[in-house]
Amino acid sequence: EVNTGLVAQGTHVVGRGLFRLAAAAPFDQIARLRNNRPSMTLLEFGPPTAKHPVDLDGVPETALRTLKVRASEARRPDRILDDPMAVRLVDSIDFDFAKFGFTQRQDMALRARGFDDRTVAYLSEHPEATVVALAEGLQTTFWRLSARLPDRRFRWLSVDLPQMIELRRELLPASDSIQMLGQSALDHSWMDHVDNSKGVYITAEGLLMYLQPAESLGLIAECAKRFPGGQMMFDLPPAWAAKLTGRGHRASRRYRVPPMPFSLSRADADNLVRNLDVALSELRDVNEAFDSLFDAHECTERNQLRDLAGHDLADGVRAGELTPRIFLRCLERQGDALAVQVDVENLDGDLV
């Protein structure tokens, strides 16, 4: 429904003779006479309210679903997430959001709140850091954080597929603090655009579950290699739901959520990488190592994964080369999703 904003105003021009008689009060008050005389009408057009058509499918379309859920929660008087930009965005998009089915839910708003809180905590200690939002979709995190940090000094790098970056440019306000790159997060050249001199915080909200395990773990490893001292946060579905999410599942009669081939439980995340020295001399070696780790995870009971020692991977490390150690700190679960924060620690003992 398009609101044209039309306002009609009638006007009378009084002439002479019969024209004066037609404009007299009796004729003006009797509807039948009034409706049969010539008229002039002034139309006042309101501001443009046409909505922006959006056509996405596959994994990019999930950005519209999460946006709708956040906006639905933000409209509630008892909301858990203040997100006026999400409400504004939904109202500006011409899209059949009803296809997603039930969207009056809190899970994605809780996820956004969890990411916000951890990012604010990092920026409180590193106020001029760069926040890298991988596969940002139609997230509105930058504006929520700006409201919570009035003295905004952080930089923002949005990395997503070209069609999504173009959509963000068209629908969202511009800011001198925001840089956008239209490319896949798996194209690691985005890392060349990150200034890590004042801190780096990387978010992968709603991304890694849609990648293959080797791709997700390889991305984490490369971030650890390139940004010592930084932090990375991502979320995953729980391992018990892998049989459902791995094939994709139907959210409504008209929408199926894309497959999510990567998942971990909290216990598996701890056992998988705690105190694990990762060989980062060559990314190929890292992917092979992570593949073996994930295979081990698939072949063992979820909470009885054997202790995979760091020396299993040490052969790929050159003499004198610093090898990052990756820790996953599992945050409190929000709904059924697993939120994970990655801290990077150099083996020389300097906590970064």
Coordinates of C-alpha atoms in Angstrom, one line a residue:
E1 CA 0.0 0.0 0.0
V2 CA 1.5 3.3 -1.1
N3 CA 0.5 6.5 0.7
T4 CA 0.3 9.2 -1.9
G5 CA -0.1 12.0 0.6
L6 CA -2.7 13.7 -1.6
V7 CA -4.6 16.6 -0.1
A8 CA -7.5 17.9 -2.2
Q9 CA -8.6 21.5 -1.8
G10 CA -11.7 23.0 -3.6
T11 CA -11.7 26.6 -4.7
H12 CA -14.4 29.0 -5.9
V13 CA -14.1 31.8 -8.4
V14 CA -17.0 34.2 -8.3
G15 CA -18.0 35.7 -11.6
R16 CA -21.0 37.8 -12.9
G17 CA -24.6 37.0 -13.7
L18 CA -25.4 33.3 -13.7
F19 CA -21.9 32.5 -12.6
R20 CA -22.4 34.6 -9.5
L21 CA -25.8 32.8 -8.9
A22 CA -24.1 29.4 -9.2
A23 CA -21.6 30.4 -6.6
A24 CA -24.3 31.6 -4.1
A25 CA -24.7 30.0 -0.8
P26 CA -27.9 27.9 -1.6
F27 CA -26.1 26.3 -4.6
D28 CA -23.0 25.7 -2.5
Q29 CA -25.0 24.0 0.3
I30 CA -27.2 21.7 -1.8
A31 CA -25.1 18.7 -2.8
R32 CA -27.0 17.8 -6.0
L33 CA -26.5 21.3 -7.3
R34 CA -23.0 21.6 -6.1
N35 CA -21.9 18.3 -7.7
N36 CA -23.3 19.3 -11.1
R37 CA -21.5 22.6 -11.5
P38 CA -18.0 23.0 -13.0
S39 CA -15.2 22.7 -10.4
M40 CA -11.5 23.3 -10.1
T41 CA -9.4 21.1 -7.7
L42 CA -6.0 21.7 -6.3
L43 CA -4.0 18.6 -5.4
E44 CA -1.0 18.9 -3.0
F45 CA 1.4 16.0 -3.4
G46 CA 3.1 14.7 -0.2
P47 CA 6.7 13.6 0.1
P48 CA 7.8 10.5 -1.8
T49 CA 7.1 7.3 0.0
A50 CA 7.7 4.7 -2.6
K51 CA 9.5 1.7 -1.3
H52 CA 12.7 0.2 -2.6
P53 CA 12.2 -3.2 -4.3
V54 CA 14.6 -5.9 -3.1
D55 CA 15.2 -9.2 -4.8
L56 CA 17.5 -11.6 -3.0
D57 CA 17.7 -15.4 -2.8
G58 CA 19.8 -18.1 -1.2
V59 CA 22.0 -17.1 1.7
P60 CA 21.8 -13.3 1.0
E61 CA 18.0 -13.5 1.5
T62 CA 18.6 -14.5 5.1
A63 CA 19.6 -10.9 5.7
L64 CA 16.0 -9.8 5.1
R65 CA 14.7 -12.5 7.6
T66 CA 17.0 -11.4 10.4
L67 CA 16.2 -7.7 9.7
K68 CA 12.5 -8.4 10.0
V69 CA 12.9 -10.3 13.3
R70 CA 15.0 -7.4 14.7
A71 CA 12.5 -4.8 13.6
S72 CA 9.6 -6.7 15.0
E73 CA 11.2 -6.9 18.3
A74 CA 12.3 -3.2 18.2
R75 CA 8.7 -2.1 17.7
R76 CA 7.6 -3.7 20.9
P77 CA 7.1 -1.5 24.0
D78 CA 8.9 -4.1 26.1
R79 CA 11.7 -4.6 23.5
I80 CA 15.1 -6.0 24.4
L81 CA 16.8 -4.3 21.5
D82 CA 16.6 -0.6 20.5
D83 CA 17.0 -0.7 16.7
P84 CA 15.2 2.2 15.1
M85 CA 17.3 1.9 12.0
A86 CA 16.0 -1.7 11.5
V87 CA 12.4 -0.4 11.7
R88 CA 13.1 2.4 9.3
L89 CA 14.8 -0.1 6.9
V90 CA 11.9 -2.6 6.9
D91 CA 9.5 0.3 6.3
S92 CA 11.5 1.4 3.3
I93 CA 11.8 -2.0 1.6
D94 CA 9.3 -3.4 -0.9
F95 CA 9.4 -7.1 -0.1
D96 CA 7.0 -9.9 1.0
F97 CA 8.3 -10.4 4.5
A98 CA 5.3 -12.6 5.2
K99 CA 7.0 -15.4 3.3
F100 CA 9.3 -15.9 6.3
G101 CA 6.5 -17.0 8.5
F102 CA 6.5 -16.2 12.2
T103 CA 8.9 -13.3 13.0
Q104 CA 7.6 -12.1 16.4
R105 CA 10.5 -13.8 18.1
Q106 CA 13.5 -12.8 20.2
D107 CA 16.3 -15.1 19.2
M108 CA 17.9 -12.9 16.5
A109 CA 17.4 -9.8 18.7
L110 CA 19.1 -11.6 21.5
R111 CA 22.0 -12.5 19.2
A112 CA 22.4 -8.9 18.1
R113 CA 22.3 -7.7 21.7
G114 CA 25.0 -10.2 22.6
F115 CA 27.2 -9.0 19.7
D116 CA 26.6 -5.4 20.7
D117 CA 27.6 -5.9 24.3
R118 CA 30.8 -7.7 23.5
T119 CA 31.8 -5.1 20.8
V120 CA 31.1 -2.2 23.2
A121 CA 33.2 -3.9 25.8
Y122 CA 36.1 -4.2 23.4
L123 CA 35.7 -0.6 22.2
S124 CA 35.6 0.6 25.8
E125 CA 39.2 -0.5 26.0
H126 CA 40.2 0.3 22.4
P127 CA 38.0 3.3 21.5
E128 CA 39.8 3.9 18.1
A129 CA 39.8 0.3 17.0
T130 CA 38.5 -0.9 13.6
V131 CA 35.4 -3.1 13.7
V132 CA 35.2 -5.5 10.7
A133 CA 31.7 -6.7 10.0
L134 CA 32.0 -9.8 7.8
A135 CA 28.9 -10.7 5.6
E136 CA 27.1 -7.8 7.3
G137 CA 23.9 -8.2 5.2
L138 CA 21.3 -5.7 6.4
Q139 CA 22.6 -5.5 10.0
T140 CA 22.3 -2.1 11.6
T141 CA 24.9 -2.6 14.3
F142 CA 26.9 0.5 13.5
W143 CA 24.0 2.8 14.4
R144 CA 23.1 0.9 17.6
L145 CA 26.8 1.1 18.8
S146 CA 26.9 4.8 17.8
A147 CA 24.0 5.4 20.1
R148 CA 25.7 3.6 23.0
L149 CA 29.0 5.3 22.4
P150 CA 28.3 9.0 21.7
D151 CA 32.0 9.8 21.6
R152 CA 32.4 7.6 18.6
R153 CA 36.0 7.2 17.5
F154 CA 36.0 3.6 16.1
R155 CA 36.2 2.8 12.4
W156 CA 33.8 0.4 10.6
L157 CA 34.6 -1.9 7.7
S158 CA 31.7 -3.7 6.1
V159 CA 32.6 -6.7 3.9
D160 CA 29.9 -8.4 1.9
L161 CA 29.0 -9.5 -1.6
P162 CA 28.7 -6.7 -4.2
Q163 CA 24.9 -6.9 -4.4
M164 CA 24.5 -6.5 -0.7
I165 CA 27.0 -3.6 -0.5
E166 CA 25.1 -1.9 -3.2
L167 CA 21.9 -2.4 -1.3
R168 CA 23.4 -0.9 1.8
R169 CA 24.6 2.1 -0.1
E170 CA 21.1 2.7 -1.4
L171 CA 19.1 2.1 1.8
L172 CA 21.3 3.2 4.7
P173 CA 22.8 6.6 5.7
A174 CA 26.3 7.3 4.7
S175 CA 29.0 7.9 7.3
D176 CA 32.6 9.0 7.1
S177 CA 33.4 6.3 9.6
I178 CA 32.2 3.5 7.4
Q179 CA 34.2 1.8 4.6
M180 CA 32.5 -0.8 2.4
L181 CA 34.1 -3.6 0.4
G182 CA 32.0 -5.6 -2.1
Q183 CA 33.7 -9.0 -1.9
S184 CA 33.4 -12.4 -0.2
A185 CA 34.7 -12.7 3.3
L186 CA 36.6 -15.8 1.9
D187 CA 38.6 -13.4 -0.3
H188 CA 41.1 -12.5 2.3
S189 CA 42.3 -9.4 0.4
W190 CA 39.9 -7.5 2.6
M191 CA 42.4 -7.9 5.4
D192 CA 44.8 -5.5 3.5
H193 CA 42.3 -2.7 4.2
V194 CA 42.3 -3.1 8.0
D195 CA 44.4 -0.8 10.1
N196 CA 45.2 -2.9 13.2
S197 CA 47.4 -0.4 14.9
K198 CA 44.7 0.6 17.4
G199 CA 42.9 -2.7 17.7
V200 CA 40.7 -4.9 15.5
Y201 CA 37.4 -6.5 16.4
I202 CA 35.9 -8.9 13.8
T203 CA 32.3 -10.0 13.8
A204 CA 30.9 -12.8 11.7
E205 CA 27.3 -12.6 12.8
G206 CA 25.2 -15.3 11.0
L207 CA 28.0 -16.2 8.6
L208 CA 30.2 -19.2 9.5
M209 CA 27.3 -21.7 9.7
Y210 CA 26.7 -21.3 6.0
L211 CA 30.3 -22.1 5.0
Q212 CA 32.0 -25.4 4.8
P213 CA 33.9 -26.3 8.0
A214 CA 37.3 -26.0 6.3
E215 CA 36.3 -22.5 5.0
S216 CA 35.1 -21.3 8.4
L217 CA 38.1 -22.6 10.3
G218 CA 40.5 -21.4 7.7
L219 CA 39.0 -17.9 7.9
I220 CA 39.5 -17.9 11.7
A221 CA 43.1 -19.1 11.3
E222 CA 43.9 -16.4 8.8
C223 CA 42.4 -13.7 11.0
A224 CA 44.5 -14.9 13.9
K225 CA 47.6 -14.8 11.7
R226 CA 46.9 -11.3 10.3
F227 CA 45.6 -9.5 13.4
P228 CA 47.5 -10.5 16.5
G229 CA 46.0 -8.7 19.4
G230 CA 42.5 -8.6 17.8
Q231 CA 39.4 -10.5 18.7
M232 CA 36.8 -12.2 16.6
M233 CA 33.2 -13.2 17.5
F234 CA 30.9 -15.5 15.6
D235 CA 27.8 -17.6 16.2
L236 CA 26.9 -21.2 15.3
P237 CA 23.9 -23.5 15.6
P238 CA 24.3 -26.2 18.2
A239 CA 25.8 -29.5 17.1
W240 CA 22.6 -31.4 18.1
A241 CA 20.7 -29.6 15.4
A242 CA 23.2 -30.4 12.6
K243 CA 21.0 -33.0 11.0
L244 CA 18.3 -30.4 10.6
T245 CA 20.4 -27.3 9.8
G246 CA 22.8 -29.2 7.6
R247 CA 20.1 -29.9 5.0
G248 CA 18.3 -26.6 5.4
H249 CA 14.9 -26.5 7.0
R250 CA 11.5 -25.1 6.2
A251 CA 10.6 -22.0 8.2
S252 CA 7.2 -21.6 6.5
R253 CA 5.3 -22.9 3.6
R254 CA 7.0 -20.4 1.3
Y255 CA 10.5 -20.3 2.7
R256 CA 13.3 -22.8 3.4
V257 CA 16.4 -21.7 5.4
P258 CA 19.6 -22.5 3.4
P259 CA 21.8 -25.4 4.6
M260 CA 24.2 -24.8 7.5
P261 CA 27.0 -27.3 7.1
F262 CA 29.1 -26.0 10.0
S263 CA 28.1 -26.3 13.7
L264 CA 29.7 -26.9 17.1
S265 CA 28.5 -27.4 20.6
R266 CA 29.9 -25.4 23.4
A267 CA 31.9 -28.4 24.7
D268 CA 33.2 -29.2 21.2
A269 CA 34.3 -25.6 20.7
D270 CA 36.3 -25.7 23.9
N271 CA 37.9 -29.1 23.2
L272 CA 38.5 -28.3 19.5
V273 CA 40.8 -25.4 19.9
R274 CA 41.7 -24.8 23.5
N275 CA 45.5 -24.5 23.8
L276 CA 45.9 -25.5 20.2
D277 CA 49.1 -24.2 18.5
V278 CA 48.0 -23.7 14.9
A279 CA 50.6 -24.0 12.1
L280 CA 50.1 -20.8 10.2
S281 CA 53.2 -20.8 8.0
E282 CA 51.0 -21.7 5.0
L283 CA 47.2 -21.5 5.0
R284 CA 47.1 -24.8 3.0
D285 CA 48.6 -26.5 6.0
V286 CA 46.1 -24.9 8.3
N287 CA 43.2 -26.0 6.3
E288 CA 44.5 -29.6 6.2
A289 CA 45.1 -29.5 10.0
F290 CA 41.6 -28.1 10.6
D291 CA 40.1 -30.7 8.3
S292 CA 41.7 -33.5 10.4
L293 CA 40.4 -31.8 13.6
F294 CA 36.9 -31.6 12.2
D295 CA 37.0 -35.2 11.0
A296 CA 38.0 -36.2 14.5
H297 CA 35.1 -34.2 15.9
E298 CA 32.7 -36.1 13.5
C299 CA 34.0 -39.5 14.6
T300 CA 33.9 -39.0 18.4
E301 CA 31.3 -38.5 21.0
R302 CA 30.5 -34.8 21.4
N303 CA 31.8 -34.4 24.9
Q304 CA 34.7 -37.0 24.7
L305 CA 36.8 -35.5 21.9
R306 CA 40.4 -36.6 22.5
D307 CA 43.0 -34.0 23.5
L308 CA 44.5 -32.9 20.2
A309 CA 47.9 -31.5 21.3
G310 CA 49.6 -28.6 19.6
H311 CA 52.7 -30.6 18.6
D312 CA 50.5 -32.6 16.1
L313 CA 50.6 -29.5 14.0
A314 CA 54.1 -28.2 14.7
D315 CA 55.7 -29.6 11.7
G316 CA 54.4 -26.8 9.5
V317 CA 56.0 -24.0 11.6
R318 CA 59.3 -22.6 10.5
A319 CA 62.1 -22.0 13.0
G320 CA 61.7 -18.7 14.9
E321 CA 58.2 -18.1 13.5
L322 CA 55.6 -16.9 16.0
T323 CA 52.6 -19.1 15.9
P324 CA 49.3 -17.7 17.3
R325 CA 47.4 -19.7 19.8
I326 CA 43.7 -19.6 19.4
F327 CA 41.3 -19.7 22.3
L328 CA 37.5 -19.9 22.0
R329 CA 35.7 -18.4 24.9
C330 CA 32.1 -19.6 24.7
L331 CA 29.8 -16.9 25.8
E332 CA 26.4 -17.5 27.3
R333 CA 24.1 -19.2 24.9
Q334 CA 21.3 -17.0 23.6
G335 CA 18.4 -19.2 22.5
D336 CA 19.8 -22.2 20.7
A337 CA 22.7 -20.5 19.0
L338 CA 26.3 -20.7 20.2
A339 CA 28.1 -17.4 20.4
V340 CA 31.9 -17.7 20.4
Q341 CA 34.6 -15.1 20.8
V342 CA 38.1 -15.8 19.6
D343 CA 41.1 -14.3 21.4
V344 CA 44.5 -14.5 19.9
E345 CA 47.6 -15.0 22.1
N346 CA 51.2 -15.0 20.8
L347 CA 53.3 -17.8 22.1
D348 CA 55.9 -15.4 23.4
G349 CA 53.6 -14.9 26.4
D350 CA 52.3 -11.4 25.5
L351 CA 48.5 -11.4 25.9
V352 CA 47.1 -9.4 23.0

